[in-house]
Amino acid sequence: MKAKLLIVALVLLALATSGFAACTDPNFVAIIINVVQPLTDNCTGGTPLADGSAVVQVVRASNGSLADSLCGFLNFGYELPINGDLLGLGAGYFGFDPAFGNPTKSDPAVGYQCKVVGPCVSGFQAVWMSNVFYCLVGPQEIYLESWTCTMVPCGPSCDPTTEVWFPDGFGRHFESACVTLCEGSVCLIYTGPLPVCPQGDPALDRFPLYTITPGCEEPPQPHDPNMFCNDPTCPPALVWNFTDWEEDNHPPYQSAANVVFVNDGIHVAGYYYVFALAYAGAEGCVCVHFDEKLPVEMGNVDLAIVDDAVRMTWNTVSENDLDKFIVSRNGEMVGEVRATNTASGHEYSFADANVEYGTSYTYELAIVDLGGAREVVFTESITPSELAATVSEYKLHQNFPNPFNPSTSIRYDVKAENHVTLKVFNATGQEVATLVNGSEKVGVHFVNFDAANLTSGLYFYTIQIGDVYSATKKMLLVK
């Protein structure tokens, strides 16, 4: 192999010397050779890349841009086909002399990488990135030492969606459209024309609300079969963002998570709302849902563990044409709360006691208007834990395990800081242990009872919290 590499290096050096004879500054000749591993069309195996089946690029390590080609040679530079077979190295290897990154005219500390993009196979292609290397003044040989590989989707060239119109303003209640986002693309989202709406008119004070979700796999909407997201062949766009689009009368908008709410404060005849979606990651599709302003102005929503249950509390600032709230856990409805539908808003709560400690749950809060339209306004996950529970009452819990041998755990809840005593008695009423005797802060507390020196039988444990609470429970020691 060393003899073969020497021959290859000499061939490349001869090519480089002759090729750069007309170059005004030849001090950036670099021979780059990969013999560390054969590059393949799959990151985890696959077929070694044959000559001409892939392209080698020299890119700047800092941003991935193509390295500069300063001598203008069309057959050399920063982009060449795989040539391992041609040079006798074998498929998947390569060696060439690119003209790039003149260190006498630029920062010699600029790092470079070789990037090799394999052919498209079954919708994916391997992208290989070499270790970072540096171009020094004068001729040099660079032997690449390591590679990393990523599989990325591939296929036909991306055809972006340039604009989406939701016509008739609020004449339709809910619409959706599939948007294809490509590298460098921008899609404008229009709604309108809107009716004239004097500021403060509660009957017409509604503004566009858009929800954007990755992918376009949804059934047709019955009210308009031509406006729906039903393209399972388009992969979900992995990363995208909202873009402020400069235009006359362009309204301000607010965005949070995947929701855009547009509000100009007052409608004008013939007015259109517009905002933009821009590509910022892997190309693909998103589904844009349009709805008018929700029939409720939400306040705060909170999840907490209270008295061994998950309690959701929320409030509204105002309500109009609102029917009810639906609470779902892991996609299934667990509760329904009727709305008061008051203009000044209201406070609500719902407790889900059918939960287990240590298990994670995802809760959703959805609103339903009088027309039956449903919209999710809150999503959050929570893992109930005894230590995280919020205490709203004094309580002595059953020990666990029970029966026990020789130790068990006793939990008690303290609503307000107070003096606590917890004692254990045998079946004849004789005190056998004092587990707690002192001031305790608000919260959930545990204490361990070790009965290794006691005989089997029935025992009682009694708690006294100040002069406001006392309780006694039984436990059984079995040896």
Short mmCIF file of C-alpha atoms in Angstrom, two decimals:
data_model
loop_
_atom_site.label_atom_id
_atom_site.label_comp_id
_atom_site.label_asym_id
_atom_site.label_seq_id
_atom_site.Cartn_x
_atom_site.Cartn_y
_atom_site.Cartn_z
CA MET A 1 0.00 0.00 0.00
CA LYS A 2 2.86 2.41 0.77
CA ALA A 3 4.32 1.88 -2.71
CA LYS A 4 0.90 2.48 -4.26
CA LEU A 5 0.43 5.68 -2.24
CA LEU A 6 3.87 6.90 -3.27
CA ILE A 7 3.05 6.36 -6.95
CA VAL A 8 -0.32 8.11 -6.53
CA ALA A 9 1.33 11.02 -4.71
CA LEU A 10 3.94 11.40 -7.42
CA VAL A 11 1.28 11.36 -10.14
CA LEU A 12 -0.80 13.96 -8.32
CA LEU A 13 2.23 16.10 -7.59
CA ALA A 14 3.19 16.04 -11.28
CA LEU A 15 -0.34 17.05 -12.22
CA ALA A 16 -0.34 19.80 -9.62
CA THR A 17 3.04 21.18 -10.73
CA SER A 18 2.08 21.27 -14.38
CA GLY A 19 -1.41 22.54 -13.67
CA PHE A 20 -0.25 25.44 -11.54
CA ALA A 21 2.56 26.55 -13.83
CA ALA A 22 0.48 29.51 -15.02
CA CYS A 23 -0.76 30.44 -11.57
CA THR A 24 0.53 33.74 -10.27
CA ASP A 25 1.03 32.36 -6.75
CA PRO A 26 1.58 28.58 -6.61
CA ASN A 27 2.08 28.45 -2.84
CA PHE A 28 -1.24 26.77 -2.12
CA VAL A 29 -0.90 23.45 -3.91
CA ALA A 30 -2.33 20.64 -1.72
CA ILE A 31 -2.63 16.95 -2.55
CA ILE A 32 -5.53 15.42 -0.57
CA ILE A 33 -5.71 11.62 -0.28
CA ASN A 34 -8.25 9.37 1.43
CA VAL A 35 -7.08 5.85 2.16
CA VAL A 36 -8.33 5.55 5.74
CA GLN A 37 -11.64 3.88 4.80
CA PRO A 38 -13.66 3.27 1.63
CA LEU A 39 -16.67 5.60 1.43
CA THR A 40 -19.94 3.85 0.63
CA ASP A 41 -23.50 4.72 -0.42
CA ASN A 42 -24.74 3.88 3.10
CA CYS A 43 -23.36 5.02 6.45
CA THR A 44 -23.68 1.54 7.96
CA GLY A 45 -22.30 -0.52 5.08
CA GLY A 46 -23.50 -0.43 1.52
CA THR A 47 -21.51 -0.38 -1.73
CA PRO A 48 -18.16 1.47 -2.02
CA LEU A 49 -18.47 4.56 -4.19
CA ALA A 50 -17.22 3.82 -7.70
CA ASP A 51 -15.47 6.37 -9.90
CA GLY A 52 -17.88 9.11 -10.97
CA SER A 53 -20.67 8.00 -8.60
CA ALA A 54 -20.10 10.80 -6.08
CA VAL A 55 -18.62 14.27 -5.83
CA VAL A 56 -15.79 15.36 -3.52
CA GLN A 57 -15.96 18.95 -2.28
CA VAL A 58 -13.55 20.98 -0.17
CA VAL A 59 -15.61 23.11 2.22
CA ARG A 60 -14.79 25.54 4.98
CA ALA A 61 -15.18 23.83 8.36
CA SER A 62 -16.65 26.97 9.92
CA ASN A 63 -19.78 27.19 7.77
CA GLY A 64 -19.73 24.41 5.19
CA SER A 65 -19.35 26.81 2.24
CA LEU A 66 -17.29 25.72 -0.76
CA ALA A 67 -13.60 26.62 -0.49
CA ASP A 68 -12.36 29.31 -2.89
CA SER A 69 -10.87 28.23 -6.21
CA LEU A 70 -8.32 30.90 -7.04
CA CYS A 71 -6.61 29.67 -10.23
CA GLY A 72 -9.69 29.20 -12.37
CA PHE A 73 -8.92 25.65 -13.57
CA LEU A 74 -12.18 24.01 -14.61
CA ASN A 75 -10.84 20.47 -14.18
CA PHE A 76 -9.48 21.04 -10.70
CA GLY A 77 -10.62 23.13 -7.78
CA TYR A 78 -12.98 22.25 -4.98
CA GLU A 79 -15.37 19.79 -6.68
CA LEU A 80 -14.20 16.54 -8.29
CA PRO A 81 -15.63 13.06 -8.85
CA ILE A 82 -14.53 10.06 -6.83
CA ASN A 83 -11.45 8.63 -8.61
CA GLY A 84 -10.12 5.79 -6.42
CA ASP A 85 -10.39 3.13 -9.11
CA LEU A 86 -8.67 5.37 -11.64
CA LEU A 87 -5.69 5.90 -9.31
CA GLY A 88 -5.50 2.25 -8.29
CA LEU A 89 -6.69 2.89 -4.73
CA GLY A 90 -9.97 1.02 -5.12
CA ALA A 91 -13.63 2.02 -4.97
CA GLY A 92 -14.54 4.47 -2.26
CA TYR A 93 -11.07 6.02 -2.01
CA PHE A 94 -9.79 9.15 -3.79
CA GLY A 95 -6.86 11.48 -4.30
CA PHE A 96 -6.66 14.85 -6.04
CA ASP A 97 -5.02 18.26 -5.91
CA PRO A 98 -7.54 21.07 -5.43
CA ALA A 99 -6.69 24.76 -5.77
CA PHE A 100 -8.26 26.34 -2.73
CA GLY A 101 -7.77 28.69 0.21
CA ASN A 102 -4.58 30.61 -0.64
CA PRO A 103 -2.97 30.94 2.83
CA THR A 104 -0.68 33.70 1.63
CA LYS A 105 -3.73 35.86 1.02
CA SER A 106 -6.08 34.59 3.73
CA ASP A 107 -5.98 33.35 7.29
CA PRO A 108 -3.76 30.21 7.35
CA ALA A 109 -5.73 28.98 10.38
CA VAL A 110 -8.89 28.50 8.29
CA GLY A 111 -9.93 24.87 8.62
CA TYR A 112 -11.22 22.78 5.74
CA GLN A 113 -13.09 19.50 5.39
CA CYS A 114 -13.77 17.14 2.52
CA LYS A 115 -17.46 16.54 1.90
CA VAL A 116 -18.58 13.58 -0.19
CA VAL A 117 -22.24 13.19 -1.18
CA GLY A 118 -23.17 9.72 -2.35
CA PRO A 119 -25.87 8.81 -4.89
CA CYS A 120 -29.56 8.72 -4.01
CA VAL A 121 -30.53 5.17 -2.98
CA SER A 122 -34.11 4.33 -1.91
CA GLY A 123 -34.85 7.95 -1.00
CA PHE A 124 -31.67 8.55 1.06
CA GLN A 125 -28.06 9.44 0.39
CA ALA A 126 -24.91 9.27 2.50
CA VAL A 127 -23.10 12.52 3.27
CA TRP A 128 -19.51 11.95 4.44
CA MET A 129 -17.50 14.64 6.28
CA SER A 130 -13.76 14.28 6.89
CA ASN A 131 -11.75 15.49 9.85
CA VAL A 132 -10.75 19.18 9.80
CA PHE A 133 -7.40 19.95 8.13
CA TYR A 134 -5.43 23.12 7.34
CA CYS A 135 -3.74 24.41 4.20
CA LEU A 136 -0.14 25.52 4.75
CA VAL A 137 2.11 27.64 2.52
CA GLY A 138 3.83 25.56 -0.13
CA PRO A 139 3.10 22.08 -1.53
CA GLN A 140 1.78 19.57 1.00
CA GLU A 141 0.20 16.13 1.16
CA ILE A 142 -2.88 15.78 3.36
CA TYR A 143 -3.91 12.27 4.37
CA LEU A 144 -7.46 12.31 5.76
CA GLU A 145 -7.63 10.47 9.08
CA SER A 146 -11.33 10.02 9.94
CA TRP A 147 -14.87 10.36 8.59
CA THR A 148 -18.37 10.90 9.94
CA CYS A 149 -21.49 10.03 7.97
CA THR A 150 -25.14 11.16 7.94
CA MET A 151 -28.05 9.76 5.93
CA VAL A 152 -30.28 12.51 4.51
CA PRO A 153 -33.50 12.32 2.44
CA CYS A 154 -33.12 12.77 -1.30
CA GLY A 155 -35.25 12.60 -4.40
CA PRO A 156 -36.66 14.93 -7.03
CA SER A 157 -35.80 18.61 -6.79
CA CYS A 158 -37.90 20.49 -4.26
CA ASP A 159 -40.83 22.51 -5.66
CA PRO A 160 -41.70 25.12 -3.00
CA THR A 161 -45.13 26.59 -2.33
CA THR A 162 -44.84 30.33 -2.90
CA GLU A 163 -48.20 31.49 -1.50
CA VAL A 164 -51.40 30.25 0.12
CA TRP A 165 -54.74 32.07 0.04
CA PHE A 166 -57.55 31.53 2.48
CA PRO A 167 -60.28 33.40 0.56
CA ASP A 168 -63.47 35.04 1.79
CA GLY A 169 -61.96 36.18 5.05
CA PHE A 170 -64.11 34.87 7.88
CA GLY A 171 -66.74 33.48 5.53
CA ARG A 172 -65.25 30.08 6.32
CA HIS A 173 -64.53 28.93 9.82
CA PHE A 174 -61.68 26.47 9.43
CA GLU A 175 -59.37 25.68 6.51
CA SER A 176 -56.01 24.03 6.01
CA ALA A 177 -53.42 23.86 3.26
CA CYS A 178 -50.24 21.87 2.66
CA VAL A 179 -47.10 24.00 2.19
CA THR A 180 -43.85 22.68 0.73
CA LEU A 181 -40.76 24.42 2.12
CA CYS A 182 -37.45 24.20 0.25
CA GLU A 183 -33.99 25.58 0.84
CA GLY A 184 -34.16 29.37 0.60
CA SER A 185 -37.92 29.39 -0.05
CA VAL A 186 -40.50 31.74 1.44
CA CYS A 187 -44.24 31.08 1.40
CA LEU A 188 -46.69 33.96 1.91
CA ILE A 189 -49.91 33.19 3.80
CA TYR A 190 -52.87 35.44 2.93
CA THR A 191 -56.34 35.73 4.46
CA GLY A 192 -59.07 38.10 3.31
CA PRO A 193 -60.60 40.35 2.32
CA LEU A 194 -61.82 41.08 5.81
CA PRO A 195 -64.99 42.92 6.85
CA VAL A 196 -64.85 46.42 8.24
CA CYS A 197 -64.65 46.12 12.01
CA PRO A 198 -64.86 49.22 14.24
CA GLN A 199 -62.37 48.86 17.06
CA GLY A 200 -63.96 47.44 20.18
CA ASP A 201 -66.94 45.84 18.44
CA PRO A 202 -67.16 42.46 20.27
CA ALA A 203 -69.33 40.91 17.55
CA LEU A 204 -66.65 41.32 14.87
CA ASP A 205 -63.52 41.52 16.95
CA ARG A 206 -61.97 38.35 15.53
CA PHE A 207 -58.53 37.96 13.99
CA PRO A 208 -56.77 35.18 12.08
CA LEU A 209 -55.22 32.35 14.03
CA TYR A 210 -52.86 29.95 12.26
CA THR A 211 -51.53 26.66 13.61
CA ILE A 212 -48.60 25.06 11.75
CA THR A 213 -47.82 21.35 12.14
CA PRO A 214 -45.05 19.32 10.43
CA GLY A 215 -46.19 16.94 7.68
CA CYS A 216 -49.37 16.79 5.63
CA GLU A 217 -51.19 13.61 6.63
CA GLU A 218 -54.79 14.60 7.38
CA PRO A 219 -58.22 13.61 6.02
CA PRO A 220 -60.13 16.01 3.74
CA GLN A 221 -62.25 18.67 5.42
CA PRO A 222 -65.93 17.92 4.70
CA HIS A 223 -66.82 21.56 4.10
CA ASP A 224 -64.16 22.02 1.40
CA PRO A 225 -62.49 18.92 -0.08
CA ASN A 226 -60.06 21.09 -2.05
CA MET A 227 -58.45 22.65 1.01
CA PHE A 228 -56.84 19.99 3.16
CA CYS A 229 -53.50 18.46 4.11
CA ASN A 230 -53.42 14.97 2.66
CA ASP A 231 -49.99 14.32 1.13
CA PRO A 232 -48.37 11.46 3.06
CA THR A 233 -45.58 11.25 0.48
CA CYS A 234 -44.12 14.61 1.51
CA PRO A 235 -41.77 14.28 4.53
CA PRO A 236 -42.33 16.66 7.46
CA ALA A 237 -40.23 19.83 7.35
CA LEU A 238 -37.91 19.42 10.31
CA VAL A 239 -37.10 23.08 11.00
CA TRP A 240 -38.80 26.26 9.76
CA ASN A 241 -39.56 29.72 11.08
CA PHE A 242 -41.94 32.65 10.83
CA THR A 243 -40.69 35.60 8.82
CA ASP A 244 -41.76 39.22 9.01
CA TRP A 245 -42.80 40.18 5.49
CA GLU A 246 -42.51 43.88 4.67
CA GLU A 247 -45.65 45.06 2.94
CA ASP A 248 -48.04 48.01 3.12
CA ASN A 249 -50.47 47.64 6.02
CA HIS A 250 -48.65 44.54 7.15
CA PRO A 251 -50.12 43.76 10.59
CA PRO A 252 -48.16 42.83 13.67
CA TYR A 253 -48.38 39.20 14.66
CA GLN A 254 -47.51 37.12 17.69
CA SER A 255 -46.03 33.63 17.48
CA ALA A 256 -45.58 31.01 20.18
CA ALA A 257 -44.60 27.40 19.53
CA ASN A 258 -46.41 26.54 16.27
CA VAL A 259 -49.14 29.20 16.49
CA VAL A 260 -49.34 32.57 14.73
CA PHE A 261 -51.96 35.10 15.86
CA VAL A 262 -52.36 38.18 13.67
CA ASN A 263 -53.99 41.32 15.09
CA ASP A 264 -54.08 44.78 13.57
CA GLY A 265 -56.53 46.16 16.17
CA ILE A 266 -59.01 47.31 13.52
CA HIS A 267 -60.23 45.92 10.21
CA VAL A 268 -60.16 47.96 7.02
CA ALA A 269 -62.34 47.28 3.95
CA GLY A 270 -60.50 45.09 1.44
CA TYR A 271 -57.73 44.41 3.91
CA TYR A 272 -55.63 41.21 3.79
CA TYR A 273 -53.57 39.68 6.55
CA VAL A 274 -50.22 38.26 5.47
CA PHE A 275 -47.24 36.59 7.11
CA ALA A 276 -44.53 34.30 5.78
CA LEU A 277 -43.06 30.88 6.44
CA ALA A 278 -39.39 30.44 5.58
CA TYR A 279 -37.22 27.35 5.19
CA ALA A 280 -34.61 26.94 7.91
CA GLY A 281 -33.75 23.24 7.94
CA ALA A 282 -34.55 19.95 6.20
CA GLU A 283 -36.97 20.54 3.34
CA GLY A 284 -40.43 19.05 3.49
CA CYS A 285 -44.05 19.93 4.17
CA VAL A 286 -46.04 21.66 6.89
CA CYS A 287 -49.80 21.92 7.27
CA VAL A 288 -51.13 25.45 7.83
CA HIS A 289 -54.47 25.55 9.67
CA PHE A 290 -56.51 28.73 9.54
CA ASP A 291 -59.19 29.75 12.03
CA GLU A 292 -60.71 32.99 13.16
CA LYS A 293 -59.94 34.27 16.63
CA LEU A 294 -60.86 31.82 19.35
CA PRO A 295 -64.14 32.51 21.16
CA VAL A 296 -62.17 32.97 24.37
CA GLU A 297 -59.20 35.00 25.53
CA MET A 298 -57.20 32.60 27.66
CA GLY A 299 -55.35 33.56 30.81
CA ASN A 300 -52.98 31.18 32.61
CA VAL A 301 -53.09 27.37 32.53
CA ASP A 302 -51.24 25.33 35.15
CA LEU A 303 -50.64 21.66 36.00
CA ALA A 304 -49.76 20.53 39.53
CA ILE A 305 -49.88 17.49 41.80
CA VAL A 306 -52.44 18.21 44.52
CA ASP A 307 -53.67 15.63 47.03
CA ASP A 308 -52.49 12.64 44.97
CA ALA A 309 -54.11 13.91 41.78
CA VAL A 310 -53.09 15.93 38.75
CA ARG A 311 -54.98 19.21 38.95
CA MET A 312 -55.33 21.52 35.95
CA THR A 313 -56.34 25.10 36.69
CA TRP A 314 -56.99 27.84 34.16
CA ASN A 315 -58.69 31.15 33.80
CA THR A 316 -60.12 33.19 30.96
CA VAL A 317 -60.03 36.94 30.42
CA SER A 318 -63.18 36.98 28.27
CA GLU A 319 -65.54 34.46 26.67
CA ASN A 320 -67.90 34.75 23.71
CA ASP A 321 -69.88 31.92 22.05
CA LEU A 322 -67.95 29.38 24.13
CA ASP A 323 -69.58 26.05 24.96
CA LYS A 324 -67.14 23.99 27.02
CA PHE A 325 -63.58 22.90 27.82
CA ILE A 326 -62.30 19.37 27.23
CA VAL A 327 -59.40 17.90 29.22
CA SER A 328 -57.53 15.02 27.55
CA ARG A 329 -54.79 12.76 28.88
CA ASN A 330 -52.53 10.95 26.43
CA GLY A 331 -55.00 11.70 23.64
CA GLU A 332 -58.13 10.47 25.44
CA MET A 333 -60.75 12.71 27.04
CA VAL A 334 -60.82 12.47 30.85
CA GLY A 335 -63.03 15.43 31.68
CA GLU A 336 -65.42 18.07 30.41
CA VAL A 337 -66.05 21.47 32.03
CA ARG A 338 -68.93 23.69 30.92
CA ALA A 339 -68.05 27.31 30.16
CA THR A 340 -69.75 30.17 31.96
CA ASN A 341 -69.49 32.23 28.74
CA THR A 342 -69.11 35.48 30.67
CA ALA A 343 -67.58 38.55 29.05
CA SER A 344 -65.36 39.15 32.10
CA GLY A 345 -63.90 35.64 32.12
CA HIS A 346 -63.88 32.94 34.78
CA GLU A 347 -61.64 30.55 36.74
CA TYR A 348 -61.80 26.78 36.22
CA SER A 349 -60.20 23.62 37.54
CA PHE A 350 -60.23 19.88 36.93
CA ALA A 351 -58.62 17.09 39.00
CA ASP A 352 -57.55 13.73 37.57
CA ALA A 353 -57.10 11.26 40.44
CA ASN A 354 -56.60 8.20 38.23
CA VAL A 355 -52.81 8.55 38.01
CA GLU A 356 -49.79 6.65 39.25
CA TYR A 357 -46.59 8.03 40.72
CA GLY A 358 -43.60 7.80 38.39
CA THR A 359 -45.71 7.61 35.21
CA SER A 360 -45.57 10.45 32.67
CA TYR A 361 -48.79 11.88 31.25
CA THR A 362 -49.48 14.46 28.53
CA TYR A 363 -52.49 16.69 29.15
CA GLU A 364 -54.34 18.86 26.64
CA LEU A 365 -56.92 21.56 27.22
CA ALA A 366 -59.24 22.22 24.27
CA ILE A 367 -62.05 24.73 23.83
CA VAL A 368 -65.29 24.04 21.96
CA ASP A 369 -67.45 26.89 20.67
CA LEU A 370 -71.23 26.86 20.29
CA GLY A 371 -70.84 25.73 16.68
CA GLY A 372 -68.90 22.62 17.72
CA ALA A 373 -65.48 23.77 16.50
CA ARG A 374 -62.68 22.46 18.69
CA GLU A 375 -59.23 24.00 19.29
CA VAL A 376 -56.36 22.84 21.56
CA VAL A 377 -55.06 25.78 23.60
CA PHE A 378 -52.70 24.03 26.04
CA THR A 379 -50.44 20.96 26.02
CA GLU A 380 -48.02 19.91 28.76
CA SER A 381 -46.50 16.73 30.20
CA ILE A 382 -46.17 15.93 33.89
CA THR A 383 -44.85 13.02 35.95
CA PRO A 384 -46.68 12.71 39.29
CA SER A 385 -44.33 12.38 42.25
CA GLU A 386 -45.10 12.18 45.93
CA LEU A 387 -42.36 14.65 46.73
CA ALA A 388 -43.74 17.15 44.19
CA ALA A 389 -47.30 17.01 45.51
CA THR A 390 -48.94 20.23 46.65
CA VAL A 391 -50.57 19.78 50.06
CA SER A 392 -53.99 21.28 50.67
CA GLU A 393 -54.93 19.33 53.85
CA TYR A 394 -53.45 17.53 56.85
CA LYS A 395 -53.38 13.80 56.23
CA LEU A 396 -51.89 10.57 57.58
CA HIS A 397 -51.45 7.89 54.89
CA GLN A 398 -51.40 4.11 55.14
CA ASN A 399 -47.91 2.73 55.61
CA PHE A 400 -46.21 0.88 52.78
CA PRO A 401 -45.58 -1.96 52.55
CA ASN A 402 -48.24 -3.43 54.80
CA PRO A 403 -47.87 -6.12 56.09
CA PHE A 404 -44.13 -5.47 56.48
CA ASN A 405 -40.91 -7.10 57.67
CA PRO A 406 -38.98 -5.54 59.30
CA SER A 407 -39.37 -1.93 58.08
CA THR A 408 -42.05 0.22 56.47
CA SER A 409 -42.52 3.83 55.32
CA ILE A 410 -45.15 6.19 56.70
CA ARG A 411 -46.22 9.33 54.83
CA TYR A 412 -47.95 12.35 56.34
CA ASP A 413 -48.92 15.71 54.83
CA VAL A 414 -48.58 19.04 56.63
CA LYS A 415 -50.77 21.88 55.36
CA ALA A 416 -49.18 24.63 57.49
CA GLU A 417 -46.03 24.66 59.60
CA ASN A 418 -46.84 23.13 62.98
CA HIS A 419 -45.60 20.83 65.76
CA VAL A 420 -45.91 17.15 64.80
CA THR A 421 -45.69 13.98 66.91
CA LEU A 422 -45.88 10.51 65.37
CA LYS A 423 -45.84 7.52 67.73
CA VAL A 424 -46.21 3.73 67.39
CA PHE A 425 -48.15 1.58 69.91
CA ASN A 426 -48.56 -2.17 70.29
CA ALA A 427 -51.91 -3.98 70.59
CA THR A 428 -52.04 -3.38 74.39
CA GLY A 429 -51.61 0.39 73.97
CA GLN A 430 -47.98 0.49 75.06
CA GLU A 431 -45.82 3.06 73.19
CA VAL A 432 -42.97 1.28 71.39
CA ALA A 433 -41.49 4.13 69.29
CA THR A 434 -41.59 7.90 68.77
CA LEU A 435 -40.86 8.58 65.11
CA VAL A 436 -41.43 12.35 64.96
CA ASN A 437 -41.47 15.00 67.68
CA GLY A 438 -40.86 18.54 66.48
CA SER A 439 -41.85 21.34 64.13
CA GLU A 440 -42.46 20.37 60.49
CA LYS A 441 -42.74 22.62 57.45
CA VAL A 442 -45.48 22.58 54.83
CA GLY A 443 -45.27 19.65 52.43
CA VAL A 444 -45.14 15.89 52.06
CA HIS A 445 -43.09 14.00 54.65
CA PHE A 446 -41.89 10.39 54.99
CA VAL A 447 -40.51 8.56 57.98
CA ASN A 448 -39.17 5.01 58.19
CA PHE A 449 -40.21 2.64 60.98
CA ASP A 450 -37.78 -0.23 61.71
CA ALA A 451 -39.37 -3.03 63.75
CA ALA A 452 -36.42 -5.44 63.75
CA ASN A 453 -36.47 -5.65 67.57
CA LEU A 454 -40.24 -6.15 67.84
CA THR A 455 -42.34 -9.31 67.64
CA SER A 456 -44.91 -10.06 64.98
CA GLY A 457 -48.35 -8.63 65.54
CA LEU A 458 -50.72 -5.71 65.10
CA TYR A 459 -49.44 -2.18 65.75
CA PHE A 460 -51.00 1.28 65.65
CA TYR A 461 -49.41 4.59 64.61
CA THR A 462 -50.88 7.91 65.70
CA ILE A 463 -50.15 11.43 64.49
CA GLN A 464 -50.91 14.68 66.29
CA ILE A 465 -50.40 17.98 64.43
CA GLY A 466 -50.74 20.90 66.83
CA ASP A 467 -54.31 21.01 68.02
CA VAL A 468 -55.80 20.90 64.51
CA TYR A 469 -55.40 17.31 63.36
CA SER A 470 -54.99 13.79 64.74
CA ALA A 471 -55.37 10.34 63.19
CA THR A 472 -54.55 6.68 63.88
CA LYS A 473 -53.97 3.79 61.45
CA LYS A 474 -53.17 0.08 61.78
CA MET A 475 -50.19 -1.86 60.44
CA LEU A 476 -49.18 -5.51 60.62
CA LEU A 477 -45.67 -6.81 61.31
CA VAL A 478 -45.12 -10.37 60.01
CA LYS A 479 -41.79 -12.10 60.58
#
